[in-house]
mmCIF file of C-alpha atoms in Angstrom:
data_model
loop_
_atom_site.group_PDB
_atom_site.id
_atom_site.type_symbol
_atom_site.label_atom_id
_atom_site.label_comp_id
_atom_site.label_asym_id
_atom_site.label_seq_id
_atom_site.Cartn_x
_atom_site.Cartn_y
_atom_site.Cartn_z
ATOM 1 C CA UNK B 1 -6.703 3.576 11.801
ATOM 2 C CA UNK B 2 -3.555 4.967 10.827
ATOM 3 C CA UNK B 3 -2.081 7.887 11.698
ATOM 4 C CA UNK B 4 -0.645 10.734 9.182
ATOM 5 C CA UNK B 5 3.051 10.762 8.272
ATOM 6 C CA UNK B 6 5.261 13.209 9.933
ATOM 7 C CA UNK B 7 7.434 15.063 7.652
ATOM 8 C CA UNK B 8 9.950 18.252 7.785
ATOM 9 C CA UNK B 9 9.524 21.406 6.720
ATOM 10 C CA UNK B 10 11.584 23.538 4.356
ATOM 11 C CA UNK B 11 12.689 25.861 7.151
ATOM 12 C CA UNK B 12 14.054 22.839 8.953
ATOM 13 C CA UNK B 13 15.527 21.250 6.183
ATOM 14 C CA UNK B 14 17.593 24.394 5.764
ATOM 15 C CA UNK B 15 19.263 23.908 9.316
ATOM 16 C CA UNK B 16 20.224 20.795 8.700
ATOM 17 C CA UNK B 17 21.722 22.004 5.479
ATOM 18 C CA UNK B 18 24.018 24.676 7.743
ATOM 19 C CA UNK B 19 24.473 21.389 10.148
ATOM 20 C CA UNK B 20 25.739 19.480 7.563
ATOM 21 C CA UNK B 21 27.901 22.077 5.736
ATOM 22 C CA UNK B 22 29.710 23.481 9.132
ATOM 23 C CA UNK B 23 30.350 19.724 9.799
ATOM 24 C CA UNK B 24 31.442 18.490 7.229
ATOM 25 C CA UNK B 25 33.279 21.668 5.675
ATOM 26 C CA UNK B 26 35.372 20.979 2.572
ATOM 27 C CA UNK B 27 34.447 17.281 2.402
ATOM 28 C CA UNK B 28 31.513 16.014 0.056
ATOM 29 C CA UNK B 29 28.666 14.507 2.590
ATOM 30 C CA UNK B 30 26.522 11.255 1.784
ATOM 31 C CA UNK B 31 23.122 10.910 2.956
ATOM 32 C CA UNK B 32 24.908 7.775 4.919
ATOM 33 C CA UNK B 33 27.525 10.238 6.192
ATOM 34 C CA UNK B 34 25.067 12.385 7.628
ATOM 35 C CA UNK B 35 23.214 9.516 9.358
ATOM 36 C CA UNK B 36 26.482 8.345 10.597
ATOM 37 C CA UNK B 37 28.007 11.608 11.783
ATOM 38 C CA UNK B 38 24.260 14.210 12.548
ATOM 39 C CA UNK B 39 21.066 12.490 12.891
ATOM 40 C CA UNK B 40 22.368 9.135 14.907
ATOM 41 C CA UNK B 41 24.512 10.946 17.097
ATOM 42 C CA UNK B 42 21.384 13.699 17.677
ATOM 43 C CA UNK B 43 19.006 11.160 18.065
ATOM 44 C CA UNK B 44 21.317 7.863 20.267
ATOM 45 C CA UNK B 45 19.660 8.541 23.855
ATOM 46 C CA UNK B 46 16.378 8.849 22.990
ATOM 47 C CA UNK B 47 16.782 6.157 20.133
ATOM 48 C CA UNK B 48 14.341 8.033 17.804
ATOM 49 C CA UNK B 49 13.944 9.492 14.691
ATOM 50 C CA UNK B 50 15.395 12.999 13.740
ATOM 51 C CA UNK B 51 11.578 13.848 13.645
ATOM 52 C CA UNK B 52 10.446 12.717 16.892
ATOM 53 C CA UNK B 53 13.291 15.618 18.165
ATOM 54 C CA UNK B 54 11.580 18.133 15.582
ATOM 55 C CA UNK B 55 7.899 17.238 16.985
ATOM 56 C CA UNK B 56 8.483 17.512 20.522
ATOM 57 C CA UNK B 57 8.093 21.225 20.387
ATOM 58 C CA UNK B 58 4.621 21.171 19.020
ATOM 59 C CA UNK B 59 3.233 24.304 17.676
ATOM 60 C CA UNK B 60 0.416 26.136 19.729
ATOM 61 C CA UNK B 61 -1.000 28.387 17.291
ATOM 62 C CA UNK B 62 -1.907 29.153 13.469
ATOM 63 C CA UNK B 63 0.580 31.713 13.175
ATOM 64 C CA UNK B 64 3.144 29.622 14.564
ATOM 65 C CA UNK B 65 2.276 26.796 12.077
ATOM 66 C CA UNK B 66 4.250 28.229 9.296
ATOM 67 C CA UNK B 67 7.236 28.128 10.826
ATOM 68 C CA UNK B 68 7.215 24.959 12.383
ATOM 69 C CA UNK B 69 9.844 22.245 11.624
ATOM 70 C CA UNK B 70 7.189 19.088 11.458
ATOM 71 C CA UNK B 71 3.761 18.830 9.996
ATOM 72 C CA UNK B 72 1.714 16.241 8.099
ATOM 73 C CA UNK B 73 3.725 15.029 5.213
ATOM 74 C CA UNK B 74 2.806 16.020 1.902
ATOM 75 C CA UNK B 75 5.952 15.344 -0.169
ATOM 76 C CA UNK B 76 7.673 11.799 -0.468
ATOM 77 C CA UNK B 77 11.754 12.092 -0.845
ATOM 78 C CA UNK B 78 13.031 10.224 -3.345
ATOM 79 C CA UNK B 79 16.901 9.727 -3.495
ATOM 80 C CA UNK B 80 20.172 7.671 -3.513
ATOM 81 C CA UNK B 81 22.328 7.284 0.142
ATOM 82 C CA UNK B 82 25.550 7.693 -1.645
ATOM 83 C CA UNK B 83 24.569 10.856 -4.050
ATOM 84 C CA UNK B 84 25.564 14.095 -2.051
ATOM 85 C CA UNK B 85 23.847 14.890 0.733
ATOM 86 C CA UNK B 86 24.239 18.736 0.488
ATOM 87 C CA UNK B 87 22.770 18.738 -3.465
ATOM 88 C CA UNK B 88 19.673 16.410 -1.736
ATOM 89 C CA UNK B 89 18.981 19.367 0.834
ATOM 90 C CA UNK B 90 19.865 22.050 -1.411
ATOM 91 C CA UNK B 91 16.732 20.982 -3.977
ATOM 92 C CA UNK B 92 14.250 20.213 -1.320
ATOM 93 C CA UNK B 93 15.150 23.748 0.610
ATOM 94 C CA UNK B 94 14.554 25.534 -3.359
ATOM 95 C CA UNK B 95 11.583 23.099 -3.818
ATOM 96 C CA UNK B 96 9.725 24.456 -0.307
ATOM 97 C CA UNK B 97 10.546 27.929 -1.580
ATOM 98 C CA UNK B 98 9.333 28.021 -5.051
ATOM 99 C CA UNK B 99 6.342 25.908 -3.212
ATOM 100 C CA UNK B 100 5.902 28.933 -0.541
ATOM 101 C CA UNK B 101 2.690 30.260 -2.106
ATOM 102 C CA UNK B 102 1.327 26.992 -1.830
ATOM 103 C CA UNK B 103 0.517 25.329 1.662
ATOM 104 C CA UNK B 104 3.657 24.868 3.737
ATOM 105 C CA UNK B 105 5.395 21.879 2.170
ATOM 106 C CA UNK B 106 6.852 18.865 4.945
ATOM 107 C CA UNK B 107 9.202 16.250 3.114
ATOM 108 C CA UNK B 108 8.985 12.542 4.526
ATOM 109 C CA UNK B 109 12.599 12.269 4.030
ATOM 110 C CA UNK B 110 13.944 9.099 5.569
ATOM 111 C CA UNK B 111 16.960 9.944 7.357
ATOM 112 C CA UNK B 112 14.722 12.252 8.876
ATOM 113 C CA UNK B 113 11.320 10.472 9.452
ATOM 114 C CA UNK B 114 12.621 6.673 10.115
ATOM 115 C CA UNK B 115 14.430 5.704 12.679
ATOM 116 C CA UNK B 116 17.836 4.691 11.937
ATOM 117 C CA UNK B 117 18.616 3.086 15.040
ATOM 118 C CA UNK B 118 15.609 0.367 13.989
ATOM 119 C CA UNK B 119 17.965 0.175 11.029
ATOM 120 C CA UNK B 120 20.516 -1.396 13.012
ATOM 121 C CA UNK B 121 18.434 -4.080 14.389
ATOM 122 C CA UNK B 122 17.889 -4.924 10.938
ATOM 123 C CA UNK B 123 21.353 -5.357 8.889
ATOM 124 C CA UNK B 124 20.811 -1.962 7.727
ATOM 125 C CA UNK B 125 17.955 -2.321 5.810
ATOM 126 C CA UNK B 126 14.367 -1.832 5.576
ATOM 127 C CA UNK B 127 12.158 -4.739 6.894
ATOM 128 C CA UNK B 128 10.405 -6.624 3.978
ATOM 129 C CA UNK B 129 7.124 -5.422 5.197
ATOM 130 C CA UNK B 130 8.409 -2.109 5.534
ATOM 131 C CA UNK B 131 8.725 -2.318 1.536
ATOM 132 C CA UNK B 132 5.308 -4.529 0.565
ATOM 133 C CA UNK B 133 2.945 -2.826 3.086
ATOM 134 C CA UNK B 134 4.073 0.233 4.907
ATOM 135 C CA UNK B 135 5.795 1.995 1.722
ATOM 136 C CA UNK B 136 2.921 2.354 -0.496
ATOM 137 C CA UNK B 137 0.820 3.247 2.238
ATOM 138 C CA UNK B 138 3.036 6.231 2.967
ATOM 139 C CA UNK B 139 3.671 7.555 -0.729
ATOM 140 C CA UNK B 140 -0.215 7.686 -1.139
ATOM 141 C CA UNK B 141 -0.643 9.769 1.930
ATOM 142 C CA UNK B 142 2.244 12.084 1.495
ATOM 143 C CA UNK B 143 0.331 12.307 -2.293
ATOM 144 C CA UNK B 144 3.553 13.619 -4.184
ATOM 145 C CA UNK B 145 6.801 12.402 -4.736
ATOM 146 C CA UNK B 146 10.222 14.145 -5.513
ATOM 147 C CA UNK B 147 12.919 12.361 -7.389
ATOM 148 C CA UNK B 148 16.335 14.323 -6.443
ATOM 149 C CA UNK B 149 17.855 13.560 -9.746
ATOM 150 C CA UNK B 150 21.549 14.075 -8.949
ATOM 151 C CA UNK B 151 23.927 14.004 -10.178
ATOM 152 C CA UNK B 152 22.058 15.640 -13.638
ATOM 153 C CA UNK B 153 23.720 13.605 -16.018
ATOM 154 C CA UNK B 154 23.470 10.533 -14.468
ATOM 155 C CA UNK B 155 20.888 10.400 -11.612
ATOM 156 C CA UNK B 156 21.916 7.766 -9.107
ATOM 157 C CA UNK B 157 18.392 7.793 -8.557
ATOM 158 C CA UNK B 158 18.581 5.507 -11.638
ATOM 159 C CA UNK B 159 20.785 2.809 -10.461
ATOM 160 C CA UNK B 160 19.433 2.111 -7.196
ATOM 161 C CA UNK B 161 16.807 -0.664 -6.268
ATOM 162 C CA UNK B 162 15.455 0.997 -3.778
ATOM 163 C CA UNK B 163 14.757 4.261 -5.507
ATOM 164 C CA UNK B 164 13.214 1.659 -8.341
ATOM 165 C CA UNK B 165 10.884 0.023 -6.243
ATOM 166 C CA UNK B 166 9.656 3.290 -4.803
ATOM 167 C CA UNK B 167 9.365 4.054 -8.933
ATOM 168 C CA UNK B 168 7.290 0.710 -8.882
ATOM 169 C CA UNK B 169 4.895 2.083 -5.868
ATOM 170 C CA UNK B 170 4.029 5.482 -7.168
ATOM 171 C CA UNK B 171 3.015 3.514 -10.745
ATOM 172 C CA UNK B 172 0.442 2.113 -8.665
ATOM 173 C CA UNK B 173 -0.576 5.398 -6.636
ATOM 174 C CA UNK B 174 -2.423 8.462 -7.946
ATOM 175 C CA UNK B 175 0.486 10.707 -7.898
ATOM 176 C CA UNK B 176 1.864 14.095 -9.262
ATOM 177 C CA UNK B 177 5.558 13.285 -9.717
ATOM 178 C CA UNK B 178 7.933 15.971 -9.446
ATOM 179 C CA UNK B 179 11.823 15.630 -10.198
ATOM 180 C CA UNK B 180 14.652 18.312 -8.583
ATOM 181 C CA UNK B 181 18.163 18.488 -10.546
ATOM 182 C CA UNK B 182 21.455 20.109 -8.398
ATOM 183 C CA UNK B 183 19.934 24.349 -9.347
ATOM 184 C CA UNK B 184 16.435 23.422 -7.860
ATOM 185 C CA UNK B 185 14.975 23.399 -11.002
ATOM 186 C CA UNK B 186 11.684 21.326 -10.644
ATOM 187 C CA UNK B 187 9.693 19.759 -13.258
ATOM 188 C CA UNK B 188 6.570 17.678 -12.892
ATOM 189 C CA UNK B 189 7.214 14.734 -14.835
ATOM 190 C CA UNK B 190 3.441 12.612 -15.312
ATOM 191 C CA UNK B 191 0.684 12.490 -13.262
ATOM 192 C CA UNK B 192 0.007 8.589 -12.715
ATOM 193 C CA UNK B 193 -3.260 6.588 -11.418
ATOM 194 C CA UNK B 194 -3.541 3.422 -11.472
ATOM 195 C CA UNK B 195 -6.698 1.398 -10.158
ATOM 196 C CA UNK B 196 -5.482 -0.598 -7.761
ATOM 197 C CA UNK B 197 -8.029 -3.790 -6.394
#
């Protein structure tokens, strides 16, 4: 049995966002930068995920629920290291908003929800079994995926392999896709299913 993914919420995402703009002021932040500079530096003693520091303040209560920074993720991030990190956080923080009538929304983002410092053990990339057996298992529990399509006119979402191959998993997934330009403007793009076995 497996257990649920772990994702971030909105409210958390939006801290980081103020993390990330104080540190990096003026200059124009990769995801990669904000690995390198936030969420390995955050995370080096205990050798974690940025997640595992999220969820070790669990949440006692239903009221306190809503505001927590971790829950059961429901949204797979789709995105491109070297596109700006502040546009990626800026669209997911306007995509939990405009989702706020709906149940809270928690992003499996990975420089949130992986462990970077594994990352290191592997050349910097993801394991090959990470991609044939682990992915696809994650994007059909999270159930929707979000393609931060930045920059607008030319997505580097589109030029990636990775990004591609997650592309390639949700074509085999019942999934509503959702894509997130630089103004938070979100449009569901096709609802796929695919019979798989």
């Amino acid at each position: 049995m497996t257990t649920a993914p772990v994702g971030i919420s909105g409210g958390a995402v939006a801290r980081l966002l103020t993390r990330v703009k104080d540190h990096f002021q003026d200059h124009e932040a990769s995801s990669r930068d904000v690995v390198a500079d936030i969420i390995k530096p955050l995370t080096h003693v205990e050798s974690c995920s940025f997640i595992d520091i999220l969820n070790s303040t669990p949440c006692e209560t239903d009221c306190e629920k809503e505001k927590c920074a971790t829950g059961k993720a429901n949204v797979f991030v789709s995105h491109a290291w070297n596109a700006s990190a502040t546009l990626l956080l800026e669209a997911l923080v306007a995509f939990a908003e405009a989702a706020s009538h709906e149940d809270p929304v928690y992003f499996w983002l990975d420089i949130c929800c992986y462990n970077q410092h594994e990352l290191d053990h592997c050349g910097g990339a993801m394991p090959s079994d990470w991609w044939n057996q682990v992915l696809p298992t994650l994007i059909r529990d999270c159930g929707k995926v979000l393609v931060i399509a930045t920059p607008i006119f030319s997505p580097e979402v589109c030029r990636r392999a990775w990004c591609l191959l997650e592309a390639a998993v949700v074509l085999h997934t019942f999934l509503v896709v959702a894509s997130v330009n630089h103004t938070g403007q979100t449009r569901q793009m096709w609802l796929a299913r695919c019979v798989c076995r």
